[in-house]
mmCIF file of C-alpha atoms in Angstrom:
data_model
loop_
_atom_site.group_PDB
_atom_site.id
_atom_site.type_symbol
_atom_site.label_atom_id
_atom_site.label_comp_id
_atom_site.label_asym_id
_atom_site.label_seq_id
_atom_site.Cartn_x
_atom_site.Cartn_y
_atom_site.Cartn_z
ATOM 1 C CA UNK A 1208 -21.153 -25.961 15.671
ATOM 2 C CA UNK A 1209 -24.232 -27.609 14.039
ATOM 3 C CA UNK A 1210 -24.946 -27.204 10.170
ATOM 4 C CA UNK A 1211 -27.130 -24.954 9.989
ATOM 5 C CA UNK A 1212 -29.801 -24.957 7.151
ATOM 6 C CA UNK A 1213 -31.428 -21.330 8.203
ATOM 7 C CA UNK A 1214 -29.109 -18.941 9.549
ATOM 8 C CA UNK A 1215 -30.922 -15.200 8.604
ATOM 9 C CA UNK A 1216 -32.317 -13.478 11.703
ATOM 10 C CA UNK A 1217 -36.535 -14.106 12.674
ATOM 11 C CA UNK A 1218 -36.410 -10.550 14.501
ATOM 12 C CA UNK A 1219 -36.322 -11.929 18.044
ATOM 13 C CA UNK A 1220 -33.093 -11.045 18.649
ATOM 14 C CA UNK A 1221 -31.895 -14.671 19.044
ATOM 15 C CA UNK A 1222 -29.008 -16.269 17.802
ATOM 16 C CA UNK A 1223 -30.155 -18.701 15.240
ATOM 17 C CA UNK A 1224 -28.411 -21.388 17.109
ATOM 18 C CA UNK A 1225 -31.014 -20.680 19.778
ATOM 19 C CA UNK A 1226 -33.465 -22.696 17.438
ATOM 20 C CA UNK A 1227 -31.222 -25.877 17.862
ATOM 21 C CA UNK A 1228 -31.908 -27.729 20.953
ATOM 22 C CA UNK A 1229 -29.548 -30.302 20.041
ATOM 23 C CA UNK A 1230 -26.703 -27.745 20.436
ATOM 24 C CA UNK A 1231 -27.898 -25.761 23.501
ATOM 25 C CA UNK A 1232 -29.498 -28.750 25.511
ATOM 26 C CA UNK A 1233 -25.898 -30.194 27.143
ATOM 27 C CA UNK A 1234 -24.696 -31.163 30.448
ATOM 28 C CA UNK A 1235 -22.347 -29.195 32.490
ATOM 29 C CA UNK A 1236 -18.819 -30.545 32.494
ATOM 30 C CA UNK A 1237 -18.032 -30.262 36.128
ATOM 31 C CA UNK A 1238 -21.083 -31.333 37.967
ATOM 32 C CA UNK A 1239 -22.730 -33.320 34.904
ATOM 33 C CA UNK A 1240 -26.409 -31.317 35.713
ATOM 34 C CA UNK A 1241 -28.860 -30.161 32.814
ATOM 35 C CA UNK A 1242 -27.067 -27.233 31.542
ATOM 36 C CA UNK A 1243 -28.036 -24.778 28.273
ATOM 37 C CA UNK A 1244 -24.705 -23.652 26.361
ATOM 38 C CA UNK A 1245 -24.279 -20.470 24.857
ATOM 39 C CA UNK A 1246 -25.745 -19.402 21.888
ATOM 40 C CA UNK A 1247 -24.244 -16.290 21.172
ATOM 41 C CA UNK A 1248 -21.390 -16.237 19.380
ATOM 42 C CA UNK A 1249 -18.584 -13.751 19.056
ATOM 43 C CA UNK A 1250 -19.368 -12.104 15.365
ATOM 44 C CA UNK A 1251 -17.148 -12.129 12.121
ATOM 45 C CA UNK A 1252 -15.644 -8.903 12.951
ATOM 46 C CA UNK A 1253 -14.113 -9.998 15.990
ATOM 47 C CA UNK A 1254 -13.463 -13.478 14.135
ATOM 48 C CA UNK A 1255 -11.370 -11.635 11.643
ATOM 49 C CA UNK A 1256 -9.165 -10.386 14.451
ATOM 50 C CA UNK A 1257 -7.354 -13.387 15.011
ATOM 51 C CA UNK A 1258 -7.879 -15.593 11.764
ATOM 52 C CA UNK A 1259 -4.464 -15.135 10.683
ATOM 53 C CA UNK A 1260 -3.671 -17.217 13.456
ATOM 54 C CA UNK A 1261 -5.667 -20.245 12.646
ATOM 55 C CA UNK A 1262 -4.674 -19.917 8.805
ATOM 56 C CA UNK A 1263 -0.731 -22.035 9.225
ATOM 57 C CA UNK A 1264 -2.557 -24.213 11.350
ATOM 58 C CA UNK A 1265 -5.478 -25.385 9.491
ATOM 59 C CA UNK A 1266 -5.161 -29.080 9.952
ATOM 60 C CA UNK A 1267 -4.129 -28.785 13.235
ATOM 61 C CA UNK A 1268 -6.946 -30.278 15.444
ATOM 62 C CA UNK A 1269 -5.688 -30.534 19.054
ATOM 63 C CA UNK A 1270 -6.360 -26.554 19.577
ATOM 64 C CA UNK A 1271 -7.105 -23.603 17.946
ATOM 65 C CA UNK A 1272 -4.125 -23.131 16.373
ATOM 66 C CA UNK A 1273 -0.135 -25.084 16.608
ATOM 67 C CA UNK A 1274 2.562 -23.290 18.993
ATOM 68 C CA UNK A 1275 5.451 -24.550 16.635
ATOM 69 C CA UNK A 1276 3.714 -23.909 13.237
ATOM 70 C CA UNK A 1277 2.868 -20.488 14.825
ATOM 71 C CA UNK A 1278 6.018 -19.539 16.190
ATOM 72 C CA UNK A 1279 7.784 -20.485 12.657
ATOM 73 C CA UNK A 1280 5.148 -18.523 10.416
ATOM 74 C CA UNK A 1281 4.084 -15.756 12.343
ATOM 75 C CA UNK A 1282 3.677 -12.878 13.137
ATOM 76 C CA UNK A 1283 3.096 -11.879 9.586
ATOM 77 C CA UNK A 1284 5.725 -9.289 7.627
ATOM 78 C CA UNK A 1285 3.965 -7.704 5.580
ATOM 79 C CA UNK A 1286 0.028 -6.878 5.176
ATOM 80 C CA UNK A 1287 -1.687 -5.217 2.743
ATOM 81 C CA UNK A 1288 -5.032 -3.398 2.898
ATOM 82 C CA UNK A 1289 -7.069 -0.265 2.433
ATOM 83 C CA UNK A 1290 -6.574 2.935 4.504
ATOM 84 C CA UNK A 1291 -9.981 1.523 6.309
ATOM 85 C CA UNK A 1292 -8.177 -1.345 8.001
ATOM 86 C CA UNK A 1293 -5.510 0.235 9.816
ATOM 87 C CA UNK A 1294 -8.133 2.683 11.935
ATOM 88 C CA UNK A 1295 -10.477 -1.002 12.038
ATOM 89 C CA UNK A 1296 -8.820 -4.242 11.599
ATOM 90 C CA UNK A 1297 -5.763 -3.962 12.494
ATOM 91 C CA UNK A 1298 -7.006 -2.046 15.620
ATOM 92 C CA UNK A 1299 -8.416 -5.152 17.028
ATOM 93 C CA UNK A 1300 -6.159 -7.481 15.608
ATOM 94 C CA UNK A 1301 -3.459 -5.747 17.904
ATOM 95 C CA UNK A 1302 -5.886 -5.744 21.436
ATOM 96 C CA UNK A 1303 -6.785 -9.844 20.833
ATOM 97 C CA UNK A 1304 -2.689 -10.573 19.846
ATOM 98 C CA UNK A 1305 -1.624 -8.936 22.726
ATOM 99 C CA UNK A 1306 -4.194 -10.381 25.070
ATOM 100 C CA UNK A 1307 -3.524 -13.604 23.798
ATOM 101 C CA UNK A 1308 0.345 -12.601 24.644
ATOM 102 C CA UNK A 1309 -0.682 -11.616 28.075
ATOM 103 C CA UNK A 1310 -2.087 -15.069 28.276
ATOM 104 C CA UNK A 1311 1.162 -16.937 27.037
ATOM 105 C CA UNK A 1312 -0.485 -18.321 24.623
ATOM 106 C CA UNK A 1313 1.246 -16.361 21.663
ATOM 107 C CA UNK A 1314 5.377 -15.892 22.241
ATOM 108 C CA UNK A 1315 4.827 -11.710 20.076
ATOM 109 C CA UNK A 1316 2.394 -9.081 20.942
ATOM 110 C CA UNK A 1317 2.217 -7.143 17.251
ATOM 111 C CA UNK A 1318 0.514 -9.429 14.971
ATOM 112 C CA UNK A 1319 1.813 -7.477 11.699
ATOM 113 C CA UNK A 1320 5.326 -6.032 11.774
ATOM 114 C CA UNK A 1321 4.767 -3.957 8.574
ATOM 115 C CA UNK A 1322 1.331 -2.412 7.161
ATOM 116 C CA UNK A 1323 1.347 -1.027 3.256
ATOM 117 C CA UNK A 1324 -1.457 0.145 2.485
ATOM 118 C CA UNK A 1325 -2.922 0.577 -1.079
ATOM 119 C CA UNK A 1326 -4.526 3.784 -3.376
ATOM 120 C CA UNK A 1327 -8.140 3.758 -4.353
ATOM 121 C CA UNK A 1328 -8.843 3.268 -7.857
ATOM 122 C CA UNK A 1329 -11.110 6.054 -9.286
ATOM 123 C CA UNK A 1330 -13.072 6.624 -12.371
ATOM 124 C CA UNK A 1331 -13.295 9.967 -14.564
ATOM 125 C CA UNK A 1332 -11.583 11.587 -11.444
ATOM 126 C CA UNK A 1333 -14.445 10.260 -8.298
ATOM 127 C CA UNK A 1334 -14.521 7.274 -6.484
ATOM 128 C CA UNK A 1335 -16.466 4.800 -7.740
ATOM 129 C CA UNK A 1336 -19.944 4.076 -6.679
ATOM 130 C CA UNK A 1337 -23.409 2.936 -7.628
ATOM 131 C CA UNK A 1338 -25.103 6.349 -7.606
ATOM 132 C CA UNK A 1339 -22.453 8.240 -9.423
ATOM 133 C CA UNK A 1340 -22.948 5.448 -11.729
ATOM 134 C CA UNK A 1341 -19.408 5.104 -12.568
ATOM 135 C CA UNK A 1342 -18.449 1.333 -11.323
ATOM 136 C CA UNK A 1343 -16.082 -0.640 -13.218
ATOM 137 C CA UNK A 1344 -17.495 -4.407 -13.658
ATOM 138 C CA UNK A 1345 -14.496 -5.882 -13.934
ATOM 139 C CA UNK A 1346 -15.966 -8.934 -15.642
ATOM 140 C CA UNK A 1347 -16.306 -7.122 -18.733
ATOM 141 C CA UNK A 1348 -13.135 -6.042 -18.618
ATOM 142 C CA UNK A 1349 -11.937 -9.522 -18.438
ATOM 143 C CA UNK A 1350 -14.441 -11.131 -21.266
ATOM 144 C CA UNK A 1351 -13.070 -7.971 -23.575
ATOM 145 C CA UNK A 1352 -9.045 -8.198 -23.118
ATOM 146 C CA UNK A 1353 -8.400 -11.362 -20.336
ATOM 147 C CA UNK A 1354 -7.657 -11.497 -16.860
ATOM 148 C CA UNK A 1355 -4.078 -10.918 -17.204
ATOM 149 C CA UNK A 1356 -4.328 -7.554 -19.082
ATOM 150 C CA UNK A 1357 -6.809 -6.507 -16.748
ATOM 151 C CA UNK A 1358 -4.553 -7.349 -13.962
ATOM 152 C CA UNK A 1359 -1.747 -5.741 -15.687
ATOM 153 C CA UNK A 1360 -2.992 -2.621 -16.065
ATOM 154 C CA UNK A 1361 -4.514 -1.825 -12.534
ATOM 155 C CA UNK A 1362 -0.703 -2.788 -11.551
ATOM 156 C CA UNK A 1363 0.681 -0.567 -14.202
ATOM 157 C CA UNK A 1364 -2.196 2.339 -13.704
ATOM 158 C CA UNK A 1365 -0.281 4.458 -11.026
ATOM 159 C CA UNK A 1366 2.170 4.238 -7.978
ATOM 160 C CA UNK A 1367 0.483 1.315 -5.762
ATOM 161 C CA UNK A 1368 0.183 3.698 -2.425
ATOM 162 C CA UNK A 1369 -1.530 6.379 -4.700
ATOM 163 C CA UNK A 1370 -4.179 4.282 -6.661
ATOM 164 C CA UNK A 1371 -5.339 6.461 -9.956
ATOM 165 C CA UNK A 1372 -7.932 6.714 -12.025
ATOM 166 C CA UNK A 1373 -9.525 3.989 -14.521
ATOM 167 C CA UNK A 1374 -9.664 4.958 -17.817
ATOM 168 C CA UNK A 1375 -10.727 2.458 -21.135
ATOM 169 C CA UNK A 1376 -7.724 3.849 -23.485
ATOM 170 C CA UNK A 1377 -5.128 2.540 -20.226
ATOM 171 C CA UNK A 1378 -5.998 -1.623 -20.653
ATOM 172 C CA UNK A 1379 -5.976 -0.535 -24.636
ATOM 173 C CA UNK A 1380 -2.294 -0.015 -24.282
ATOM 174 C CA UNK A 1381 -1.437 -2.691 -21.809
ATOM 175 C CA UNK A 1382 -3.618 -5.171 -23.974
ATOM 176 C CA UNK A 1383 -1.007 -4.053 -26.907
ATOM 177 C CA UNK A 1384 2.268 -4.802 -24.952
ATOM 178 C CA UNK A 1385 1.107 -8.128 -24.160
ATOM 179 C CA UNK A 1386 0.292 -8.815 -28.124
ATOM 180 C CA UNK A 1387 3.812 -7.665 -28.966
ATOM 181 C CA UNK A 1388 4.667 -10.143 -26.134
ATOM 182 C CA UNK A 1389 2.828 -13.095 -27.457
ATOM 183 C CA UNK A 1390 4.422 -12.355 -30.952
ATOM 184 C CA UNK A 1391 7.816 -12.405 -29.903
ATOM 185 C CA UNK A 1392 7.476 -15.327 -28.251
ATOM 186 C CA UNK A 1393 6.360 -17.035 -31.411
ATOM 187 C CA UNK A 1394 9.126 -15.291 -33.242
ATOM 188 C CA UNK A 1395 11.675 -16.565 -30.877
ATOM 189 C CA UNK A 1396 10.578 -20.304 -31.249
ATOM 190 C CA UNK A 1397 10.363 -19.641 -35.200
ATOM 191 C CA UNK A 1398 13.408 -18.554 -35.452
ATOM 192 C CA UNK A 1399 15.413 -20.865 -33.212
ATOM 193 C CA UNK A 1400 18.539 -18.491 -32.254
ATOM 194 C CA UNK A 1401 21.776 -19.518 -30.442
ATOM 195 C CA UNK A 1402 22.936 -16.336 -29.295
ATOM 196 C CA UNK A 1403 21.543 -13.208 -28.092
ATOM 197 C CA UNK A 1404 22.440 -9.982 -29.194
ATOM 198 C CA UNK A 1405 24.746 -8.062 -26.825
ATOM 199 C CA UNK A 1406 22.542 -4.698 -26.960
ATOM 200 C CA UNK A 1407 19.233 -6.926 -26.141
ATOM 201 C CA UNK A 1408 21.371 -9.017 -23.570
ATOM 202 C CA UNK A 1409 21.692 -6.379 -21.983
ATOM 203 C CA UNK A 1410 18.476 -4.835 -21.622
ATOM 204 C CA UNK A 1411 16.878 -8.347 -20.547
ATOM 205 C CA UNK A 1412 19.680 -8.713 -17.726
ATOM 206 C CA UNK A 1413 19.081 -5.075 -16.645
ATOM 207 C CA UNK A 1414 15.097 -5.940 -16.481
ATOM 208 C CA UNK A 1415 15.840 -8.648 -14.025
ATOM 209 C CA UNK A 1416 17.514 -6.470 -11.758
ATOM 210 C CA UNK A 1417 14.568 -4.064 -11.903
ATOM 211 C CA UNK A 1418 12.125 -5.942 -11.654
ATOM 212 C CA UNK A 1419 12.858 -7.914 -8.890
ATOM 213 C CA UNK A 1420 14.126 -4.442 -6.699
ATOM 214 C CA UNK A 1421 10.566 -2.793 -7.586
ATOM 215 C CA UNK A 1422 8.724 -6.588 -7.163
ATOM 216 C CA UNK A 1423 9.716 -6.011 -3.219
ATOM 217 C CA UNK A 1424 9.099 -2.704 -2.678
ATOM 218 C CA UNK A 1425 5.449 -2.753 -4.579
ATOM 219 C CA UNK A 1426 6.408 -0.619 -7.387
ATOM 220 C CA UNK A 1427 4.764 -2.566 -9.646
ATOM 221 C CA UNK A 1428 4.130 -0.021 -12.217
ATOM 222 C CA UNK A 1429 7.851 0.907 -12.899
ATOM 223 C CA UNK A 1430 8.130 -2.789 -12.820
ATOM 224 C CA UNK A 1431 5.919 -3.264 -15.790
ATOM 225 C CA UNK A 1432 7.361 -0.493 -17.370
ATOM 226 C CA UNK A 1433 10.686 -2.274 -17.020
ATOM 227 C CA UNK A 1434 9.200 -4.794 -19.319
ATOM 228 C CA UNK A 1435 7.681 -2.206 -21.882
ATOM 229 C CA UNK A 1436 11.281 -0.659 -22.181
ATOM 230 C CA UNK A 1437 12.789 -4.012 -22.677
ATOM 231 C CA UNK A 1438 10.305 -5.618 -25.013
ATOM 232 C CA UNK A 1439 11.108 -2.287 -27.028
ATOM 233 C CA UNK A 1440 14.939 -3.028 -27.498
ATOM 234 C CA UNK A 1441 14.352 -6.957 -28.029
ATOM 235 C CA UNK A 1442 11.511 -6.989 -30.084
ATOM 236 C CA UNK A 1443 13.591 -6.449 -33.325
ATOM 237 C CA UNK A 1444 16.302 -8.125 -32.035
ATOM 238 C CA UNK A 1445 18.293 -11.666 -31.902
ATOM 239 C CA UNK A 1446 17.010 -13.554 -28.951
ATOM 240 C CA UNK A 1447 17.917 -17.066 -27.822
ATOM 241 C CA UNK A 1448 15.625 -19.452 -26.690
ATOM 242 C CA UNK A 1449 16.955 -19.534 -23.143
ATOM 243 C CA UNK A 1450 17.235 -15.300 -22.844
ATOM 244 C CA UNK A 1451 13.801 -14.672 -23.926
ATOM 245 C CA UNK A 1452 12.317 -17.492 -21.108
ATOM 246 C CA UNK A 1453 14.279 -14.852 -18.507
ATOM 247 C CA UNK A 1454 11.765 -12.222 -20.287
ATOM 248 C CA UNK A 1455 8.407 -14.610 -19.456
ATOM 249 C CA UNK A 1456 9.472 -15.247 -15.979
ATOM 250 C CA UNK A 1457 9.803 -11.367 -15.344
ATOM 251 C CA UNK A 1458 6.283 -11.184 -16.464
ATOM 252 C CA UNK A 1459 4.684 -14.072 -15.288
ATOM 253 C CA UNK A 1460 3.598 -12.507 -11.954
ATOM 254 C CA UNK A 1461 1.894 -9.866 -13.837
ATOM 255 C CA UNK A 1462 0.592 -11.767 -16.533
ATOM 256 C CA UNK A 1463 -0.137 -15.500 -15.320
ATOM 257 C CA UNK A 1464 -2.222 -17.289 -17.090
ATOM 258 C CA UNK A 1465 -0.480 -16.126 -20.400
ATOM 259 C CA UNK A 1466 3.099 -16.375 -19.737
ATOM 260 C CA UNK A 1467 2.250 -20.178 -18.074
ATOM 261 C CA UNK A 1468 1.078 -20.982 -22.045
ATOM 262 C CA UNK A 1469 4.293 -19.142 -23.076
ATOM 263 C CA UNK A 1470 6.240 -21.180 -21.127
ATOM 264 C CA UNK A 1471 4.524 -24.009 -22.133
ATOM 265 C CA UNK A 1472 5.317 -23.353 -25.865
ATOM 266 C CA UNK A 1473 8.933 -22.922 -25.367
ATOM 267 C CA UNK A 1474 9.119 -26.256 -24.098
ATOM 268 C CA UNK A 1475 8.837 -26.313 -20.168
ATOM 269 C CA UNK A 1476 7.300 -28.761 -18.846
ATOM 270 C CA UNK A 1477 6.669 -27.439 -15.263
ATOM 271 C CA UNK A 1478 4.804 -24.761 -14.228
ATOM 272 C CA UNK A 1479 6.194 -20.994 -14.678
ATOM 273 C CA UNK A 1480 5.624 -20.466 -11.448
ATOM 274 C CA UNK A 1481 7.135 -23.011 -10.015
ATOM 275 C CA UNK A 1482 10.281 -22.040 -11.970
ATOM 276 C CA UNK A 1483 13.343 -20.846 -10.115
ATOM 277 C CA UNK A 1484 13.316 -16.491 -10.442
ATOM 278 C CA UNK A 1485 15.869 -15.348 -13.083
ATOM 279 C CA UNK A 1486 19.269 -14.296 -11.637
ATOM 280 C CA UNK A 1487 21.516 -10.953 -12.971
ATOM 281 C CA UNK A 1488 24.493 -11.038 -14.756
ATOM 282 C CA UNK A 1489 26.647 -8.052 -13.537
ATOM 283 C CA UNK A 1490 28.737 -8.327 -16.598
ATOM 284 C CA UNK A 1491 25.376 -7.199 -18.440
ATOM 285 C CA UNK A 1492 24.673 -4.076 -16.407
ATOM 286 C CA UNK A 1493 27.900 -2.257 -16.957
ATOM 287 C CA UNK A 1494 26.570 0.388 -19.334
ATOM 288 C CA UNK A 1495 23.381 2.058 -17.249
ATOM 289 C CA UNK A 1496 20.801 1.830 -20.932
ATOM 290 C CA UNK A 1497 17.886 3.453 -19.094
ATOM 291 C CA UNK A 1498 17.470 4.937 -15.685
ATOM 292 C CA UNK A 1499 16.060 3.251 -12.336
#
């Protein structure tokens, strides 16, 4: 396709490649005569149908997308979305798969093998829209408190299949734990300690278990609160150096522009997120301290 300065629509119900007789004027391939190429296009709704195709393959050149890359990647575990995509999307995400299936080009017919799909977030009990007047500029939210507690309390707000509703005092709280957090850290550095208490040992070791078990199955909320329970155990506590960096990895995929400085301050040198996930110590987890 041609760059294409002008692309909004003149009202003549042309394509705006139509405009481009450099792109329509072209010979036929088989008998080599004047010919005029298409200038309709499929649209981005039935672009978005197949995308997910073309995304392992995006350097691939020889076609629109690589058999072997394809056949290792896809079809895609797990996707995500709003109640709107799985009557719409996903519809004809399924026909073109399939087709393309029929037409041995793709070696599976279901492009998704598992669909989750996500709450709606409300505010003062409605869904949010301009004429209620009660949308949530989220760029406020982050100039206020940060990105990460924002993004840590829309994970932490309710059950992530249920949504809930948005509410100011919420991010206070969230905004709090992550202080506490941040001063811990510092404490932990300060203070320089070998060992680990047993009692907070614990706690951390049962964390990592939890976390990781709600992590997969999207419960990020009792995830997070995971973290509140055992920040609330530690935070008087003796921690060592190497124990509390277990603590900012458990966070770090809620919080990760803050626990990548953490980890920066206790001496890493690599990014926390390209950091190895914390393992479980069974030994830890003998005595059940708080309930999955």
């Amino acid at each position: 396709l041609p760059f294409v300065k002008d692309f909004q629509p003149k009202g003549t119900g042309e394509s705006p490649l139509a405009t481009h007789p450099s792109f329509y004027q072209v010979r036929c391939p088989k008998c080599g005569a004047k010919a005029r190429r298409e200038t309709d296009v499929s649209d981005t709704f039935l672009d978005s149908a197949w995308y997910f195709l073309r995304y392992p393959s995006a350097n691939y050149h020889k076609a629109a997308w690589d058999p072997k890359i394809t056949r290792e990647w896809l079809p895609v575990n797990t996707y995500i979305g709003g109640q709107e995509h799985a009557v719409l999307h996903l519809l004809y995400s399924r026909f073109v798969t399939m087709a393309f299936s029929d037409l041995k080009l793709l070696s599976f017919e279901e492009p998704f093998t598992k669909f989750r799909a996500h709450g709606l977030i409300t505010k003062d009990g409605a869904k949010m829209s301009k004429s209620k007047g009660n949308v949530v500029n989220p760029d406020e939210y982050f100039e206020a408190f940060g990105a990460d507690a924002m993004r840590l309390y829309l994970a932490f707000l309710a059950p992530f299949e249920q949504g809930g509703d948005f509410r100011d005092e919420g991010i206070s709280g969230v905004t709090r734990f992550l202080d506490r957090a941040w001063r811990k850290s510092e404490q932990v550095i300060e203070n320089k300690s070998r060992k680990t208490s047993p009692a907070a040992l614990k706690f951390i070791h049962k964390a990592v278990k939890k976390v990781a078990e709600d992590i997969e199955l999207l419960r990020y909320n009792t995830a997070i609160s995971a973290l509140m329970i055992s920040l609330n155990e530690i935070e008087g506590a003796e921690v060592s150096l190497k124990d509390w960096k277990i603590f900012i990895q458990l966070l770090a995929p809620f919080a990760p522009y803050m626990t990548e400085e953490m980890w920066s301050k206790v001496g890493e040198k690599k990014s926390i997120h390209r950091s190895s996930w914390p393992a479980y110590d069974k030994a830890h987890l003998e005595e059940a301290l708080y309930s999955a």
